[in-house]
mmCIF file of C-alpha atoms in Angstrom:
data_model
loop_
_atom_site.group_PDB
_atom_site.id
_atom_site.type_symbol
_atom_site.label_atom_id
_atom_site.label_comp_id
_atom_site.label_asym_id
_atom_site.label_seq_id
_atom_site.Cartn_x
_atom_site.Cartn_y
_atom_site.Cartn_z
ATOM 1 C CA MET W 9 346.656 146.178 13.234
ATOM 2 C CA LEU W 10 345.705 146.968 9.672
ATOM 3 C CA VAL W 11 342.026 146.399 10.374
ATOM 4 C CA GLY W 12 342.049 149.167 12.951
ATOM 5 C CA ARG W 13 343.614 151.601 10.491
ATOM 6 C CA LEU W 14 341.108 150.835 7.771
ATOM 7 C CA ALA W 15 337.938 150.927 9.854
ATOM 8 C CA PRO W 16 336.939 154.528 8.919
ATOM 9 C CA ILE W 17 337.048 153.576 5.235
ATOM 10 C CA GLY W 18 334.504 150.806 5.668
ATOM 11 C CA ILE W 19 331.429 152.740 4.726
ATOM 12 C CA GLY W 20 332.868 153.263 1.285
ATOM 13 C CA ILE W 21 332.686 149.557 0.413
ATOM 14 C CA ALA W 22 330.774 148.930 -2.800
ATOM 15 C CA PRO W 23 327.880 146.470 -2.623
ATOM 16 C CA ARG W 24 327.942 143.034 -4.136
ATOM 17 C CA PRO W 25 326.620 143.024 -7.717
ATOM 18 C CA HIS W 26 322.853 143.383 -7.957
ATOM 19 C CA ARG W 27 322.488 144.774 -11.477
ATOM 20 C CA PRO W 28 321.611 142.996 -14.717
ATOM 21 C CA ALA W 29 324.432 141.065 -16.416
ATOM 22 C CA ALA W 30 324.610 143.613 -19.239
ATOM 23 C CA HIS W 31 325.599 146.290 -16.753
ATOM 24 C CA LEU W 32 328.066 144.068 -14.926
ATOM 25 C CA ALA W 33 329.962 143.590 -18.155
ATOM 26 C CA VAL W 34 331.038 147.195 -17.913
ATOM 27 C CA ARG W 35 332.430 146.688 -14.414
ATOM 28 C CA ALA W 36 334.326 143.409 -14.824
ATOM 29 C CA TRP W 37 335.068 141.343 -11.740
ATOM 30 C CA ALA W 38 338.634 141.346 -10.485
ATOM 31 C CA PRO W 39 340.213 139.047 -7.868
ATOM 32 C CA PHE W 40 340.961 140.413 -4.419
ATOM 33 C CA THR W 41 344.495 141.743 -4.063
ATOM 34 C CA PRO W 42 345.881 141.433 -0.514
ATOM 35 C CA LEU W 43 347.206 144.661 0.963
ATOM 36 C CA PRO W 44 350.896 144.829 1.863
ATOM 37 C CA PRO W 45 351.898 145.299 5.514
ATOM 38 C CA PRO W 46 351.001 148.823 6.690
ATOM 39 C CA ASP W 47 354.601 149.756 7.496
ATOM 40 C CA SER W 48 355.765 148.962 3.962
ATOM 41 C CA ILE W 49 353.542 151.381 2.051
ATOM 42 C CA SER W 50 353.056 155.134 2.066
ATOM 43 C CA ARG W 51 349.724 156.657 3.176
ATOM 44 C CA PRO W 52 348.713 157.825 -0.347
ATOM 45 C CA ALA W 53 349.595 154.427 -1.782
ATOM 46 C CA LEU W 54 347.713 152.714 1.029
ATOM 47 C CA ALA W 55 344.592 154.740 0.254
ATOM 48 C CA PHE W 56 344.877 153.719 -3.403
ATOM 49 C CA GLN W 57 345.310 150.053 -2.497
ATOM 50 C CA VAL W 58 342.320 150.143 -0.134
ATOM 51 C CA SER W 59 340.152 151.722 -2.820
ATOM 52 C CA ARG W 60 341.255 149.086 -5.327
ATOM 53 C CA ALA W 61 340.889 146.111 -2.993
ATOM 54 C CA MET W 62 337.557 147.167 -1.492
ATOM 55 C CA GLY W 63 336.019 148.499 -4.672
ATOM 56 C CA SER W 64 335.000 151.889 -3.307
ATOM 57 C CA GLY W 65 332.004 153.360 -5.122
ATOM 58 C CA SER W 66 332.269 156.920 -6.339
ATOM 59 C CA SER W 67 330.490 159.512 -4.238
ATOM 60 C CA THR W 68 327.817 161.845 -5.413
ATOM 61 C CA THR W 69 328.297 165.551 -5.806
ATOM 62 C CA ALA W 70 327.326 167.155 -2.515
ATOM 63 C CA HIS W 71 323.971 168.936 -2.419
ATOM 64 C CA SER W 72 325.454 171.621 -0.188
ATOM 65 C CA SER W 73 328.891 173.180 0.087
ATOM 66 C CA THR W 74 328.265 174.060 3.732
ATOM 67 C CA SER W 75 327.847 171.774 6.696
ATOM 68 C CA TRP W 76 325.254 171.842 9.445
ATOM 69 C CA ALA W 77 325.259 174.543 12.124
ATOM 70 C CA PRO W 78 323.090 174.764 15.253
ATOM 71 C CA SER W 79 320.497 177.476 15.706
ATOM 72 C CA ALA W 80 321.705 180.334 17.885
ATOM 73 C CA THR W 81 318.486 180.460 19.902
ATOM 74 C CA ALA W 82 315.467 178.269 20.520
ATOM 75 C CA ASP W 83 313.172 180.845 18.918
ATOM 76 C CA ALA W 84 314.944 180.805 15.546
ATOM 77 C CA PRO W 85 312.608 180.974 12.507
ATOM 78 C CA ARG W 86 311.167 177.532 11.801
ATOM 79 C CA ARG W 87 312.020 175.657 8.631
ATOM 80 C CA ILE W 88 309.453 173.165 7.370
ATOM 81 C CA SER W 89 310.278 170.550 4.737
ATOM 82 C CA LYS W 90 308.061 170.013 1.712
ATOM 83 C CA SER W 91 306.733 166.862 3.339
ATOM 84 C CA GLY W 92 305.678 168.864 6.392
ATOM 85 C CA TYR W 93 308.366 168.167 9.003
ATOM 86 C CA ASP W 94 310.223 170.642 11.191
ATOM 87 C CA ILE W 95 313.846 170.729 9.976
ATOM 88 C CA THR W 96 314.886 173.779 11.979
ATOM 89 C CA PRO W 97 318.423 173.111 13.277
ATOM 90 C CA LEU W 98 318.495 172.334 16.974
ATOM 91 C CA THR W 99 320.418 174.603 19.309
ATOM 92 C CA ALA W 100 323.596 173.161 20.823
ATOM 93 C CA GLU W 101 321.729 172.649 24.098
ATOM 94 C CA GLN W 102 318.775 170.925 22.388
ATOM 95 C CA ARG W 103 321.136 168.679 20.464
ATOM 96 C CA GLU W 104 322.943 167.616 23.613
ATOM 97 C CA ALA W 105 319.632 166.919 25.362
ATOM 98 C CA ALA W 106 318.432 164.818 22.404
ATOM 99 C CA ALA W 107 321.640 162.782 22.556
ATOM 100 C CA ALA W 108 321.607 162.335 26.323
ATOM 101 C CA ARG W 109 320.545 158.666 26.239
ATOM 102 C CA LEU W 110 323.000 157.523 23.593
ATOM 103 C CA THR W 111 325.709 155.057 24.527
ATOM 104 C CA PRO W 112 329.363 156.106 24.119
ATOM 105 C CA HIS W 113 329.511 154.144 20.848
ATOM 106 C CA GLN W 114 326.341 155.741 19.508
ATOM 107 C CA ARG W 115 327.620 159.208 20.457
ATOM 108 C CA ASP W 116 330.906 158.520 18.696
ATOM 109 C CA VAL W 117 329.066 157.618 15.498
ATOM 110 C CA ALA W 118 326.394 160.321 15.528
ATOM 111 C CA LEU W 119 328.287 163.224 17.086
ATOM 112 C CA ALA W 120 331.926 162.490 16.241
ATOM 113 C CA SER W 121 331.574 161.053 12.705
ATOM 114 C CA GLY W 122 332.520 157.564 13.798
ATOM 115 C CA THR W 123 331.853 154.372 11.834
ATOM 116 C CA GLU W 124 330.443 151.166 13.263
ATOM 117 C CA ARG W 125 331.979 147.860 12.219
ATOM 118 C CA ALA W 126 330.357 146.201 9.232
ATOM 119 C CA PHE W 127 327.734 143.510 9.920
ATOM 120 C CA THR W 128 327.531 144.423 13.619
ATOM 121 C CA GLY W 129 325.342 147.537 13.693
ATOM 122 C CA LYS W 130 322.128 147.936 15.630
ATOM 123 C CA THR W 131 319.852 150.949 15.781
ATOM 124 C CA VAL W 132 319.503 152.679 19.155
ATOM 125 C CA ASP W 133 316.365 150.601 19.821
ATOM 126 C CA GLY W 134 318.225 147.351 19.050
ATOM 127 C CA THR W 135 317.052 146.653 15.487
ATOM 128 C CA PRO W 136 319.810 144.780 13.576
ATOM 129 C CA HIS W 137 321.398 146.400 10.521
ATOM 130 C CA ASP W 138 319.974 143.758 8.164
ATOM 131 C CA SER W 139 316.395 143.843 9.456
ATOM 132 C CA LYS W 140 313.715 143.445 6.808
ATOM 133 C CA ALA W 141 310.906 144.673 9.057
ATOM 134 C CA LYS W 142 308.549 147.314 7.685
ATOM 135 C CA GLY W 143 308.718 150.729 9.259
ATOM 136 C CA LEU W 144 310.428 154.094 9.440
ATOM 137 C CA TYR W 145 314.040 154.941 10.255
ATOM 138 C CA VAL W 146 314.423 158.239 12.126
ATOM 139 C CA SER W 147 317.453 160.048 13.471
ATOM 140 C CA ALA W 148 318.766 158.814 16.815
ATOM 141 C CA VAL W 149 319.282 162.476 17.702
ATOM 142 C CA GLY W 150 316.059 164.466 17.453
ATOM 143 C CA GLY W 151 313.844 161.907 15.704
ATOM 144 C CA LEU W 152 313.612 163.422 12.213
ATOM 145 C CA PRO W 153 312.287 160.800 9.729
ATOM 146 C CA LEU W 154 315.091 159.864 7.348
ATOM 147 C CA PHE W 155 314.481 156.584 5.515
ATOM 148 C CA SER W 156 311.662 154.135 4.861
ATOM 149 C CA SER W 157 312.040 150.357 4.890
ATOM 150 C CA ASP W 158 310.426 150.478 1.433
ATOM 151 C CA THR W 159 313.665 151.937 0.001
ATOM 152 C CA LYS W 160 316.041 149.703 1.940
ATOM 153 C CA PHE W 161 318.053 147.080 0.038
ATOM 154 C CA ASP W 162 320.747 144.499 0.718
ATOM 155 C CA SER W 163 323.968 146.111 -0.487
ATOM 156 C CA GLY W 164 326.165 143.340 0.897
ATOM 157 C CA THR W 165 328.309 145.892 2.730
ATOM 158 C CA GLY W 166 327.138 145.206 6.268
ATOM 159 C CA TRP W 167 325.515 148.615 6.782
ATOM 160 C CA PRO W 168 321.844 149.608 6.359
ATOM 161 C CA SER W 169 321.509 150.866 2.781
ATOM 162 C CA PHE W 170 318.737 152.869 1.133
ATOM 163 C CA TYR W 171 318.315 154.268 -2.364
ATOM 164 C CA THR W 172 316.582 157.492 -1.308
ATOM 165 C CA PRO W 173 315.640 159.433 1.857
ATOM 166 C CA VAL W 174 312.006 160.059 2.762
ATOM 167 C CA ASP W 175 312.554 163.719 1.833
ATOM 168 C CA PRO W 176 315.744 165.190 0.290
ATOM 169 C CA GLU W 177 315.413 168.158 2.651
ATOM 170 C CA HIS W 178 315.786 165.884 5.667
ATOM 171 C CA VAL W 179 319.453 165.222 4.923
ATOM 172 C CA ILE W 180 322.434 167.446 4.192
ATOM 173 C CA GLU W 181 325.153 166.134 1.875
ATOM 174 C CA VAL W 182 328.623 167.611 2.238
ATOM 175 C CA THR W 183 332.025 166.845 0.784
ATOM 176 C CA ASP W 184 334.158 164.637 3.039
ATOM 177 C CA ALA W 185 337.888 164.719 2.278
ATOM 178 C CA SER W 186 338.989 163.176 5.577
ATOM 179 C CA ILE W 187 340.719 160.296 3.751
ATOM 180 C CA PRO W 188 343.445 161.370 1.272
ATOM 181 C CA PHE W 189 342.593 160.657 -2.379
ATOM 182 C CA MET W 190 339.154 159.299 -1.408
ATOM 183 C CA VAL W 191 336.714 162.199 -1.549
ATOM 184 C CA ARG W 192 333.296 161.055 -0.388
ATOM 185 C CA THR W 193 329.912 162.636 0.316
ATOM 186 C CA GLU W 194 328.921 162.638 3.966
ATOM 187 C CA VAL W 195 325.247 162.543 4.945
ATOM 188 C CA LEU W 196 323.997 164.528 7.947
ATOM 189 C CA ASP W 197 320.620 164.780 9.652
ATOM 190 C CA ALA W 198 319.226 168.203 8.694
ATOM 191 C CA ARG W 199 317.666 168.817 12.117
ATOM 192 C CA SER W 200 320.409 167.705 14.513
ATOM 193 C CA GLY W 201 323.471 167.612 12.273
ATOM 194 C CA ALA W 202 324.137 164.021 13.376
ATOM 195 C CA HIS W 203 326.538 162.071 11.175
ATOM 196 C CA LEU W 204 324.610 159.291 9.413
ATOM 197 C CA GLY W 205 327.054 157.847 6.877
ATOM 198 C CA HIS W 206 327.890 158.451 3.214
ATOM 199 C CA VAL W 207 326.121 158.298 -0.143
ATOM 200 C CA PHE W 208 327.527 156.714 -3.306
ATOM 201 C CA ASN W 209 326.596 156.435 -6.978
ATOM 202 C CA ASP W 210 326.457 152.625 -7.082
ATOM 203 C CA GLY W 211 322.953 151.948 -5.821
ATOM 204 C CA PRO W 212 319.970 150.290 -7.524
ATOM 205 C CA ARG W 213 317.267 151.821 -9.658
ATOM 206 C CA PRO W 214 315.423 154.120 -9.733
ATOM 207 C CA THR W 215 317.949 156.556 -8.178
ATOM 208 C CA GLY W 216 321.274 154.783 -8.624
ATOM 209 C CA LYS W 217 322.190 155.981 -5.121
ATOM 210 C CA ARG W 218 323.384 154.013 -2.111
ATOM 211 C CA TYR W 219 322.850 155.804 1.177
ATOM 212 C CA CYS W 220 325.183 153.719 3.329
ATOM 213 C CA MET W 221 324.167 154.500 6.893
ATOM 214 C CA ASN W 222 325.357 153.665 10.389
ATOM 215 C CA ALA W 223 322.641 151.791 12.259
ATOM 216 C CA ALA W 224 323.873 153.417 15.489
ATOM 217 C CA ALA W 225 322.749 156.825 14.195
ATOM 218 C CA LEU W 226 319.189 155.617 13.558
ATOM 219 C CA ARG W 227 316.086 154.637 15.472
ATOM 220 C CA PHE W 228 313.578 152.218 13.935
ATOM 221 C CA ILE W 229 309.828 152.718 14.353
ATOM 222 C CA PRO W 230 307.934 149.573 13.268
ATOM 223 C CA ALA W 231 304.937 149.979 10.987
ATOM 224 C CA GLY W 232 301.802 150.389 13.100
ATOM 225 C CA ALA W 233 303.676 151.501 16.221
ATOM 226 C CA ASP W 234 303.061 154.828 17.917
ATOM 227 C CA VAL W 235 305.139 157.610 16.356
ATOM 228 C CA PRO W 236 306.647 160.045 18.895
ATOM 229 C CA PRO W 237 305.827 163.754 18.504
ATOM 230 C CA GLU W 238 309.302 164.662 17.238
ATOM 231 C CA SER W 239 308.878 162.204 14.365
ATOM 232 C CA LYS W 240 305.492 163.487 13.210
ATOM 233 C CA PRO W 241 304.806 166.237 10.679
ATOM 234 C CA VAL W 242 304.002 169.622 12.177
ATOM 235 C CA SER W 243 300.378 170.638 12.631
ATOM 236 C CA PRO W 244 298.977 172.993 9.964
#
């Protein structure tokens, strides 16, 4: 079915308009154009049609030209972010141990760059994608703090969306050319290398960014709840 073929493109869907009318005038509304049957169109043309029909937002320029790599040994030199968290890459063994309790679906998203279906996502603790609860979103693999509920917004795409991470050093942004003619910017967890989603240039103020994340790659810690050691800043 066509839906199955287009699923990986989902996280590139642009949000419903949330800007002032003056800005919307620049990006005029256009009616939805149905896609032709998949067997009647070439792959490059299909990618163009999907981009046109779904209104894909343009991606940001990647912060890094290199992807994540695990530490060779557990005693590798520690890297501490400006906000005080340990962002030393996990070893392959540590990463696997941190992902041990993930379901097959969660592993596919976080460790195999999968994409959950829109409007269905839940964090690994069961928090729905559209939750408005106050708290902290950490990586499902390793627990590094990634996003705050204070920067979450309703993008209308069906995936948790944020306009900035808690610390730019906690994520790695790399060029993703997995879909022909649709270059995007993939977002990875700096500590575990887990795939989180993609970032686009169609978000709200003050950053103009839309970090479109998979809920299955996140864990939600409600405000006031105990924070596990792996999600706390390192001791001085």
